[in-house]
Short mmCIF file of C-alpha atoms and ligand atoms in Angstrom, two decimals:
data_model
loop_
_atom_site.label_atom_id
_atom_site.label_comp_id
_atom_site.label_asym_id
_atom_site.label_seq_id
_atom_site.Cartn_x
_atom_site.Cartn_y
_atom_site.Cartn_z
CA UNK A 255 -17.32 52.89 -0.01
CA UNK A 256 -14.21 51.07 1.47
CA UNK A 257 -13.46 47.64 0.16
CA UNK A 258 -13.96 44.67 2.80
CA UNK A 259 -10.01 44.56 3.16
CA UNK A 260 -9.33 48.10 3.34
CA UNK A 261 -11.53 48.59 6.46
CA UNK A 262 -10.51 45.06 8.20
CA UNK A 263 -6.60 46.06 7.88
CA UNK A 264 -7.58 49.69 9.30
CA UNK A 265 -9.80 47.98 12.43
CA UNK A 266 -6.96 45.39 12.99
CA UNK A 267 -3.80 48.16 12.52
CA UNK A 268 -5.88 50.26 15.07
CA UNK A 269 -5.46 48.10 17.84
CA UNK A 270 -2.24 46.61 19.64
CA UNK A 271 -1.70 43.66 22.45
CA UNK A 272 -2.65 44.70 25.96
CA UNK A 273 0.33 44.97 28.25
CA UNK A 274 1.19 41.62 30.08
CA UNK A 275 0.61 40.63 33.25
CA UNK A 276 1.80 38.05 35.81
CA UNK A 277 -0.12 35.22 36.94
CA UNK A 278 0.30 32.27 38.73
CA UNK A 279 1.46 29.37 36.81
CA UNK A 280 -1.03 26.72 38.63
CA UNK A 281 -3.99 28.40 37.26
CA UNK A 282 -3.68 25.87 34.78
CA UNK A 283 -7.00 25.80 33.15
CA UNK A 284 -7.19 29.67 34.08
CA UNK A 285 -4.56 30.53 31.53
CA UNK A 286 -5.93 28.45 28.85
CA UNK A 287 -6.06 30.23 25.52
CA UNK A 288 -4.05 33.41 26.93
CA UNK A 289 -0.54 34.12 24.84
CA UNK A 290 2.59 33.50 26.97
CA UNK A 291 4.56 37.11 26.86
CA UNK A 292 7.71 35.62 27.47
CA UNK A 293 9.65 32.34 27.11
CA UNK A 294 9.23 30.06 29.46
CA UNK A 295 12.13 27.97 31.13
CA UNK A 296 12.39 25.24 33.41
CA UNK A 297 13.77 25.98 36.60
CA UNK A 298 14.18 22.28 37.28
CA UNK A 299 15.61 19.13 35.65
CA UNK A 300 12.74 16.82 34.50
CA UNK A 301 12.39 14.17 34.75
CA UNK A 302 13.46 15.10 38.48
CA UNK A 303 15.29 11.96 39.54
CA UNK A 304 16.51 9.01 37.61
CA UNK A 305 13.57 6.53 37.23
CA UNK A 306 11.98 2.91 35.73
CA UNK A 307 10.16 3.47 32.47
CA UNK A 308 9.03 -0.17 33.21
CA UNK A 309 7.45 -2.44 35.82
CA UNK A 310 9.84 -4.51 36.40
CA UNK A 311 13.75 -5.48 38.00
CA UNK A 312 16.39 -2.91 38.59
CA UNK A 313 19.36 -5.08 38.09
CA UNK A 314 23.26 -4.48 36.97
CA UNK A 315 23.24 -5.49 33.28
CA UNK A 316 26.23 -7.34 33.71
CA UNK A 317 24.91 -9.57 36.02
CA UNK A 318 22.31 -11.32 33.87
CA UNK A 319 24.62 -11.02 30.63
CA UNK A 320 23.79 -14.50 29.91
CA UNK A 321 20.64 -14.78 30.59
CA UNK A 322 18.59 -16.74 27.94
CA UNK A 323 14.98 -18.47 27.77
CA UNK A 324 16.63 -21.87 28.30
CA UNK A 325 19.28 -20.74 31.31
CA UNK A 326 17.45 -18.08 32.83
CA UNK A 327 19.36 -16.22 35.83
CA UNK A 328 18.22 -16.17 39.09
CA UNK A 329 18.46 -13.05 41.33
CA UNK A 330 17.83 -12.48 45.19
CA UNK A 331 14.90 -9.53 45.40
CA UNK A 332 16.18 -7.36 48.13
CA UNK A 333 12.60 -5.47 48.33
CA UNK A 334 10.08 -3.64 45.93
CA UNK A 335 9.87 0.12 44.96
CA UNK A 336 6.91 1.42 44.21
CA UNK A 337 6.08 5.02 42.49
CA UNK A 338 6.25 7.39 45.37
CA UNK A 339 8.89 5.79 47.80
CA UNK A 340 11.14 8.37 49.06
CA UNK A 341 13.66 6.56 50.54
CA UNK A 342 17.28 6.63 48.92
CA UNK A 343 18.00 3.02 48.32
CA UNK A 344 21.10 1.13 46.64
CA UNK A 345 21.26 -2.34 44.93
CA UNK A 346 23.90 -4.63 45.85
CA UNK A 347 25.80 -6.72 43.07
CA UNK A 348 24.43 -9.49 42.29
CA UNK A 349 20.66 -8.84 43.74
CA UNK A 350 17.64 -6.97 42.39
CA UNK A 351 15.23 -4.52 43.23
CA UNK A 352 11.23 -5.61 42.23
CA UNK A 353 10.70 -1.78 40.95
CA UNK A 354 7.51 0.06 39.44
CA UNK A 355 6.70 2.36 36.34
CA UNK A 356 8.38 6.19 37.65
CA UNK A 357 9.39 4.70 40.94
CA UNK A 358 13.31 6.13 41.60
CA UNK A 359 15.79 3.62 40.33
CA UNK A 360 18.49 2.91 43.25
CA UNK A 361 22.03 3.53 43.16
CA UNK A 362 24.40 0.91 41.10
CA UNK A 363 21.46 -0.20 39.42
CA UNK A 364 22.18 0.41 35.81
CA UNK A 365 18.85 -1.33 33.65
CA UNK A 366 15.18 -2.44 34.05
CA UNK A 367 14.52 -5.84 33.36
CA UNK A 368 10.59 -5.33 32.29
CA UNK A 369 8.05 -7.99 34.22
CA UNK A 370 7.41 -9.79 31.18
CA UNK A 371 10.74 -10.87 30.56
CA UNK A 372 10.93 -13.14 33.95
CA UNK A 373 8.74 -15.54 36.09
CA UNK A 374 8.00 -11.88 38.12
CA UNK A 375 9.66 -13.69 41.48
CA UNK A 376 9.32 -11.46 44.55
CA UNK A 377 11.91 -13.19 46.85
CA UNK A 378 14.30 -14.55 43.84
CA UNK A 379 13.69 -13.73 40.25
CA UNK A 380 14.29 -15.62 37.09
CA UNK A 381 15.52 -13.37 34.29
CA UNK A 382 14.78 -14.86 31.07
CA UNK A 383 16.54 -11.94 28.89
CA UNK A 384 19.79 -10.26 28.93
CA UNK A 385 19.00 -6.41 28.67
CA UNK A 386 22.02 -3.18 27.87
CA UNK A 387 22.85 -1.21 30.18
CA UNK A 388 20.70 1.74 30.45
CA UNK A 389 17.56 -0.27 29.39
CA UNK A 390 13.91 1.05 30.22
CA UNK A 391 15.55 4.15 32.15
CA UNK A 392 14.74 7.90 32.36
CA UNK A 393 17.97 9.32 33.49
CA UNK A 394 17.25 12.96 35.49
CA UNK A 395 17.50 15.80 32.91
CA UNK A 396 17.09 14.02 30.24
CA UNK A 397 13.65 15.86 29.07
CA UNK A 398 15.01 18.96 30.17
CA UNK A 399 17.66 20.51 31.78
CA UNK A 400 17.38 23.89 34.22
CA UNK A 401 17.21 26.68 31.83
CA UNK A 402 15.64 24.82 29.00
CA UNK A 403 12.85 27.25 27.23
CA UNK A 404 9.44 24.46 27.52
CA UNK A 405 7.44 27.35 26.09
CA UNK A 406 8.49 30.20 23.91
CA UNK A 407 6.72 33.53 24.05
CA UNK A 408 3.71 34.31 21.97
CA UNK A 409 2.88 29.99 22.72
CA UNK A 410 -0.98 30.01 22.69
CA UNK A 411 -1.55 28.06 25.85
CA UNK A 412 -3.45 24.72 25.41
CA UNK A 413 -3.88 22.02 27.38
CA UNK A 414 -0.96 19.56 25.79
CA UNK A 415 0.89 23.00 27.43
CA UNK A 416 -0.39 21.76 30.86
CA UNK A 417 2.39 19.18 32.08
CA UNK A 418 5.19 21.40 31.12
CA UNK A 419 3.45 24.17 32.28
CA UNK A 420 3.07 22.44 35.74
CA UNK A 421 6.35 20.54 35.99
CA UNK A 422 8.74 23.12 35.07
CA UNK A 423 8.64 24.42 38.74
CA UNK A 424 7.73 27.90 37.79
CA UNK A 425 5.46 30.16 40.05
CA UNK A 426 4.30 32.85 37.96
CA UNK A 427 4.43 33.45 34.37
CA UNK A 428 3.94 36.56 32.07
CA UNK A 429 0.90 36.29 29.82
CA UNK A 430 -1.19 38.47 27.89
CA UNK A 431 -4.18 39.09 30.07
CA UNK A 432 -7.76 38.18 27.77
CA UNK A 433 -9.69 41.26 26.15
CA UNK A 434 -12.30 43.17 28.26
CA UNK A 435 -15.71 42.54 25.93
CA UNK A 436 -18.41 44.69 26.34
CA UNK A 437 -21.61 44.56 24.56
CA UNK A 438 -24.19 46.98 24.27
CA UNK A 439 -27.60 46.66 22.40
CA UNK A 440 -29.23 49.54 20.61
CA UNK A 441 -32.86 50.25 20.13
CA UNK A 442 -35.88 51.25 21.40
CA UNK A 443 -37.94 48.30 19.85
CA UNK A 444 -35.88 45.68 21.93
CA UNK A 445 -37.08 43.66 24.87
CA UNK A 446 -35.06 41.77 27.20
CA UNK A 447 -35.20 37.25 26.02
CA UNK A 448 -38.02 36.38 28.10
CA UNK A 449 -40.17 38.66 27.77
CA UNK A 450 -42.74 38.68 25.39
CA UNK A 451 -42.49 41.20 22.54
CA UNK A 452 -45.25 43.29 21.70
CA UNK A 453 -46.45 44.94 18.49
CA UNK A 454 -43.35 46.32 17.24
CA UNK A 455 -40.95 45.02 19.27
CA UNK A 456 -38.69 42.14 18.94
CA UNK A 457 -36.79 40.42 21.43
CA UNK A 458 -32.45 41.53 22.05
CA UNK A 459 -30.87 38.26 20.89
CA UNK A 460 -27.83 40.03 19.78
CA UNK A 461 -26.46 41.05 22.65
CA UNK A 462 -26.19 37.56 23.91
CA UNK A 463 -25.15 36.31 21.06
CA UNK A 464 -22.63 39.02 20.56
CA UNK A 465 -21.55 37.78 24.47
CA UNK A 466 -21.45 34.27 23.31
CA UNK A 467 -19.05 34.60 20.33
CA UNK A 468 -16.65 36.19 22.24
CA UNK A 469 -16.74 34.12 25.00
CA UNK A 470 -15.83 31.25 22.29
CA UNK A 471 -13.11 33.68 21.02
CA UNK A 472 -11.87 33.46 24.56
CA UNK A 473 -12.49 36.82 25.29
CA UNK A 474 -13.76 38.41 29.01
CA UNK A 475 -17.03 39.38 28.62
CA UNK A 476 -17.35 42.16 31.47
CA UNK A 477 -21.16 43.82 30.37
CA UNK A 478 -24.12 42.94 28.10
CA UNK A 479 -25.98 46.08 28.17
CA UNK A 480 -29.73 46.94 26.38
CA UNK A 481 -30.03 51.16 25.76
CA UNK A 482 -32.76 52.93 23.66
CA UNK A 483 -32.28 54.99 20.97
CA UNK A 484 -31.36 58.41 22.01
CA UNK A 485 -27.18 59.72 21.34
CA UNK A 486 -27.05 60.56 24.98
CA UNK A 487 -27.67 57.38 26.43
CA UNK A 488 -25.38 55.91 24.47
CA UNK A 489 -22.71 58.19 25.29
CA UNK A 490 -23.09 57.56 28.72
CA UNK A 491 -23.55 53.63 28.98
CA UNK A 492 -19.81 53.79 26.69
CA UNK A 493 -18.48 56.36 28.65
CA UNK A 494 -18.95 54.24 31.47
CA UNK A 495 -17.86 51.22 29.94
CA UNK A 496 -14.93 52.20 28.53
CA UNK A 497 -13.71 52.29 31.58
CA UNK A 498 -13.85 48.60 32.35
CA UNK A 499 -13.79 47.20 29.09
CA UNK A 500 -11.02 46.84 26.34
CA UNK A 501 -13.19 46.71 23.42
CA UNK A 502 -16.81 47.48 23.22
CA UNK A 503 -19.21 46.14 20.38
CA UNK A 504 -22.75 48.11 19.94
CA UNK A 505 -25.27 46.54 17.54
CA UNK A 506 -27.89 48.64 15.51
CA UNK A 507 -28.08 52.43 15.18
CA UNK A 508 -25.37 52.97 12.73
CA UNK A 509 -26.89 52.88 9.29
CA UNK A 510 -29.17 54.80 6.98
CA UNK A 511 -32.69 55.84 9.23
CA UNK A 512 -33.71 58.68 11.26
CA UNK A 513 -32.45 57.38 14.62
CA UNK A 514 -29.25 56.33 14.62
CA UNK A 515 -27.75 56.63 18.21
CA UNK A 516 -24.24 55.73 17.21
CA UNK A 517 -24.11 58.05 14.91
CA UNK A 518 -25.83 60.39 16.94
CA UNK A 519 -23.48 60.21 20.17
CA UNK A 520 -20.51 60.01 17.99
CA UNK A 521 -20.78 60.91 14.32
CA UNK A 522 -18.12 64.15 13.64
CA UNK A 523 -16.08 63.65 17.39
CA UNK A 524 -13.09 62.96 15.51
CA UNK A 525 -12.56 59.86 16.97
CA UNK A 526 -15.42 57.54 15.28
CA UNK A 527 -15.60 56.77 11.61
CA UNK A 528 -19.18 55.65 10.21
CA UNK A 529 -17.98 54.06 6.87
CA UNK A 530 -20.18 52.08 3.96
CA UNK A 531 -17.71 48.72 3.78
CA UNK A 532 -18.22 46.87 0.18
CA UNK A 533 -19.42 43.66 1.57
CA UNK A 534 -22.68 41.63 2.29
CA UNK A 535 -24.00 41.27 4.65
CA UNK A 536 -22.65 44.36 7.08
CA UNK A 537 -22.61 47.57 4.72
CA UNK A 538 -22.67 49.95 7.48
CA UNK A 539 -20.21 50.09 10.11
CA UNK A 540 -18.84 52.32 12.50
CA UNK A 541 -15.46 52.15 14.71
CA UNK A 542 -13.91 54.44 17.29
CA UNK A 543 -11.65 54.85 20.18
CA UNK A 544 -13.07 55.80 23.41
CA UNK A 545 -10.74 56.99 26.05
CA UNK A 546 -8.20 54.13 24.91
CA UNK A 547 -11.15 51.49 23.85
CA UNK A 548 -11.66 50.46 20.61
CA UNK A 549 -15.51 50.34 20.23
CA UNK A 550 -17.31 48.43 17.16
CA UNK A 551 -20.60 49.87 16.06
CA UNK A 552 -22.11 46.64 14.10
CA UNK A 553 -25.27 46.86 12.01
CA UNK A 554 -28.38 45.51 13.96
CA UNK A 555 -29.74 43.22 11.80
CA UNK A 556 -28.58 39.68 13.89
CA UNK A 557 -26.66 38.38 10.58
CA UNK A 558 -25.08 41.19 10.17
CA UNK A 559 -23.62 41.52 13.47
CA UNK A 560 -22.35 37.62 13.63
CA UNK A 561 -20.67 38.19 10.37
CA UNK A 562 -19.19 41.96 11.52
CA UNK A 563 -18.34 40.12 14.91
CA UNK A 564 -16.17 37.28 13.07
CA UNK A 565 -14.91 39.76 10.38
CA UNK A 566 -14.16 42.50 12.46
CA UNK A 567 -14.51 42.30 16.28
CA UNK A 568 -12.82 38.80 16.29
CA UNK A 569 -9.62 39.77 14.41
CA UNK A 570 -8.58 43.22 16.03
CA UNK A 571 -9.62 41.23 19.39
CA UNK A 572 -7.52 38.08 19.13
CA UNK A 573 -4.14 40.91 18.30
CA UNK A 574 -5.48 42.97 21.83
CA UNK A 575 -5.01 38.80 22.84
CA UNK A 576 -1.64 39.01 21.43
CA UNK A 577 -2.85 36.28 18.73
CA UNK A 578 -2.84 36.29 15.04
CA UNK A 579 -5.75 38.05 13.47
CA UNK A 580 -7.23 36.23 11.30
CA UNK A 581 -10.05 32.99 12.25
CA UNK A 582 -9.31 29.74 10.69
CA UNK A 583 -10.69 28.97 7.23
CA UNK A 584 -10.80 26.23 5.22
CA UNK A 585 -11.34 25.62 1.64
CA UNK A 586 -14.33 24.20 -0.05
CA UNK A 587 -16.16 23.39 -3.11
CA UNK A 588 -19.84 24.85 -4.31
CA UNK A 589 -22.17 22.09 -4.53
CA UNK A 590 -25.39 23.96 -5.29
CA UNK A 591 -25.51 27.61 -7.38
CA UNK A 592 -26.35 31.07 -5.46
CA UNK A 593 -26.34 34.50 -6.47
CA UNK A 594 -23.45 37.44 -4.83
CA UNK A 595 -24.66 41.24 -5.42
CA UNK A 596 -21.99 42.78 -7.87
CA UNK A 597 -18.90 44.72 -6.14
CA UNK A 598 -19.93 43.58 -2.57
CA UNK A 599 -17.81 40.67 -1.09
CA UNK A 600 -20.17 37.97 0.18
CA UNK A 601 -20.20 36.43 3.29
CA UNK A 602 -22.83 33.35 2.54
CA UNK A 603 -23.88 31.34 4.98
CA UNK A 604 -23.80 27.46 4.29
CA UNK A 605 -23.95 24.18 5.24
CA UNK A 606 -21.42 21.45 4.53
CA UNK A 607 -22.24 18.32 2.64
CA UNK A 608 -21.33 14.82 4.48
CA UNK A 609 -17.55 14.68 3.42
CA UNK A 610 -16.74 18.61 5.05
CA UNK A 611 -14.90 19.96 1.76
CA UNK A 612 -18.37 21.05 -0.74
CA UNK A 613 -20.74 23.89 0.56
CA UNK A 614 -24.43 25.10 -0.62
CA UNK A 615 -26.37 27.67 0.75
CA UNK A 616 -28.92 27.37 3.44
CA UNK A 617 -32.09 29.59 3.73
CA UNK A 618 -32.17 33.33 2.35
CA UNK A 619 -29.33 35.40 2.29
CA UNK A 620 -31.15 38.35 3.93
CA UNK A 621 -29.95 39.58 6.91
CA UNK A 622 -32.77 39.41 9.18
CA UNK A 623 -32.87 35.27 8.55
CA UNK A 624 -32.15 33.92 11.46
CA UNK A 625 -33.79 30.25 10.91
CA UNK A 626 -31.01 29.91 8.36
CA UNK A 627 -28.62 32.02 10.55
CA UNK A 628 -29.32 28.94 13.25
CA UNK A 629 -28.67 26.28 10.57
CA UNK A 630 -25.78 27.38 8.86
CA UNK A 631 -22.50 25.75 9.49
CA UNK A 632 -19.94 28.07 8.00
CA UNK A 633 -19.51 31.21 6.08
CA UNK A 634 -18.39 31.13 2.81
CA UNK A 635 -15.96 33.99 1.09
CA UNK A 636 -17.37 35.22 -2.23
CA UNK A 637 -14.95 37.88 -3.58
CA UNK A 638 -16.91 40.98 -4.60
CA UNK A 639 -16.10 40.65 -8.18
CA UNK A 640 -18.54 37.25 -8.48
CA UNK A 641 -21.72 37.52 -9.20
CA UNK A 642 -22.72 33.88 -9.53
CA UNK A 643 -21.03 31.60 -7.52
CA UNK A 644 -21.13 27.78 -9.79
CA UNK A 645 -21.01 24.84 -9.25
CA UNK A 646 -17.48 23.38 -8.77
CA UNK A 647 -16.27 26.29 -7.99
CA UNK A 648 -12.95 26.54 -4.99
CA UNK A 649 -14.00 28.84 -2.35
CA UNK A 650 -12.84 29.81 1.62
CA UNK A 651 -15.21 29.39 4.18
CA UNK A 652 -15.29 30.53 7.64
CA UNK A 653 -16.27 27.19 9.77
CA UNK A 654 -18.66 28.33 12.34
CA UNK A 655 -17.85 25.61 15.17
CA UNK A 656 -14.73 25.91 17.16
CA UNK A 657 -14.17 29.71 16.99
CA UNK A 658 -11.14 29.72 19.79
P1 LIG B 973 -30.58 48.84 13.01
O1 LIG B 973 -29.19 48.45 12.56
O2 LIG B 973 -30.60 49.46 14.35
O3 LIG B 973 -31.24 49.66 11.97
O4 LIG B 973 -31.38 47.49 13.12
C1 LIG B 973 -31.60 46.69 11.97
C2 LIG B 973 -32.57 45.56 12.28
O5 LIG B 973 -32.03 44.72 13.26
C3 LIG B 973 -33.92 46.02 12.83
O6 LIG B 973 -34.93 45.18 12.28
C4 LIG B 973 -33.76 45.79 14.31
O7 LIG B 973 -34.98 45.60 14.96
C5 LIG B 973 -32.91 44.57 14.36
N1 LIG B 973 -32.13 44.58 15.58
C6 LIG B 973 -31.35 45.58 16.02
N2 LIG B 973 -30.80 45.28 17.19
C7 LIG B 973 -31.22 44.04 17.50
C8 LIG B 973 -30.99 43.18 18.59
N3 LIG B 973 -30.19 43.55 19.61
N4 LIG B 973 -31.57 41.96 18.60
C9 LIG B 973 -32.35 41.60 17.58
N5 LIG B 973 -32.62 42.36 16.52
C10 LIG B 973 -32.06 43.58 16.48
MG1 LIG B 974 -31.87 50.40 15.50
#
């Protein structure tokens, strides 16, 4: 039996990042949660021209130097420049442009006198406030200069990435393209959701729910496949897959009974392990390379494969993503007592009371629950070495919500 970290670090040190790839750099929400591969740098200056950060008067400074609530000074408005006017325009000493929020300052104009600060005059203007020069302006450059890295590599692209990502006047950038996911059922007693199961059959809710937690990983899921029990079907649905697909993740056939198809396609080809991991739930577990894609054979039981997929599928994924391993956890404190088989590492699943840092269990820990499966809010960590996990005690847990 392998502990639970021996077989995670040999799933995740299997694996490497997928080559990158160029895409276009407008795709904005297309590359959203892909890993830049290299840094990116502006090829412009932003902001792009000199411009008002306020509604208000482009004026000299020193021509309202004394300009004071009780002796205002009053300026001639040559004309207004809104956000958007093109037109290359200069200010005369001793007049004032009316000029809007990003609209380009003109030349000789050296501050912004903000609207509030006069009696907002559009032919002549009273200027109740002497400002410095340089007042409420964004010089050109000033954010960044041509060559300036916005993004370095291995950035995780969210959307505060966006406006850089936009305005840095790049066509194409290098990212690491998202995993290939597919998913393949396994068993003869499954029936496709919507139909109605008969005696001894149950209905194939993992491979959807396999699809849906990587799709909230952020991977590509490219197949969600249903084959019966026999090793050469299996062989052949992978075989095929592997082709298109990255990473593959089978559920059921890989433990203990008569009919394992995982085990039958694969077991002793030198290039799958079927291993016994110390942990619960998910004891049996199988992982392999086929023709360059790293295939997970989960247990079947639907707990079991959530927890394998978070635990397993999820980490060596997000590095094939060029990301860190491991998924966010957080730590928390046992609220209610439950009991963790002896020399298994626990994956529990629980709910969080109202304040988000104390845990207690939710419905029975067996792996076939799936009313407390649907309830549960997070998983929590209980090393292998506790058998009773008390009240008070500090623990991680896995939050279920907001996997990316
Ligand atoms: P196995 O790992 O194939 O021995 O399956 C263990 C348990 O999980 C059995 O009760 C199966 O019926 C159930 N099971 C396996 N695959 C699925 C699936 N895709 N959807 C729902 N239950 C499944
Ligand atoms: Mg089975």
């Amino acid at each position: 039996m392998l502990t639970f970290d021996e077989y995670q670090q040999r799933v995740i040190a299997a694996v490497r990042p997928l080559p990158p790839r160029s895409v276009a750099a407008t795709d904005a929400t297309g590359l959203l949660g892909l890993v830049t591969a290299e840094p990116l740098r502006s090829r412009v200056p932003l902001p792009g021209f000199t411009n008002s950060a306020m509604d208000g008067y482009a004026v000299l400074a020193a021509d309202i130097r004394g300009a004071a609530a009780d002796s205002p000074v009053s300026l001639p408005v040559t004309g207004d420049i809104p956000a958007g006017d093109t037109r290359s325009l200069r200010l005369e000493p001793g007049t004032c442009w009316r000029i809007m929020t990003g609209a380009p300052l003109p030349d000789g104009a050296d501050a912004v006198v903000q609207v509030e600060l006069t009696d907002g005059g559009t032919d002549t203007v009273a200027i109740r406030e002497a400002v410095d020069a340089g007042c409420a302006i964004r010089h050109r450059g000033e954010d960044l200069e041509p060559g300036d890295e916005v993004l370095p590599a291995g950035t995780l692209l969210l959307p505060r990435h966006v406006p850089a990502l936009l305005s840095a006047g790049v066509q194409e950038i290098s990212v690491i393209p998202r995993p290939r996911v597919a998913i393949v059922s396994t068993g003869d007693e499954l029936v496709e959701p919507g139909q109605q199961p008969g005696h001894g059959q149950v209905v194939d809710s993992n491979g959807p729910m396999l699809a849906a937690l990587a799709t909230e990983c952020g991977f590509e899921v490219v197949a969600v496949r249903r084959v019966g029990d026999t090793g050469d079907e299996v062989r052949e649905v992978l075989t095929e897959l592997a082709a298109a697909a990255d990473v593959i993740v089978t559920s059921g056939g890989v433990s203990a009974g008569a009919f394992e198809p995982l085990k039958l396609a694969f077991e002793g080809s030198g290039s799958f392990d079927f291993v016994k991991v110390a942990m619960q739930p998910g004891k049996p577990q199988g992982f392999g390379n086929l023709d360059g894609t790293a295939v997970f054979a989960l247990p079947g039981n639907p707990v079991s494969s959530l927890v394998s997929f978070l635990v397993f599928v999820a980490p060596a994924t997000r590095v094939l993503a060029g990301r860190d391993p491991q998924l966010a956890t957080v730590g928390a404190r046992v609220a209610e007592h439950w009991v963790s088989p002896p020399g298994r590492q626990q994956f529990a699943r629980v709910i969080f009371d109202e304040n988000g840092s104390v845990v207690r269990p939710i419905g029975g820990q067996g792996s076939h629950v799936l009313g407390g499966l649907a309830g549960s809010q997070a998983l929590a960590i209980v090393p292998a070495d506790t058998t009773e996990v008390a009240v008070g005690e500090a623990l991680q847990v896995i939050p279920l919500e907001g996997l990316a």
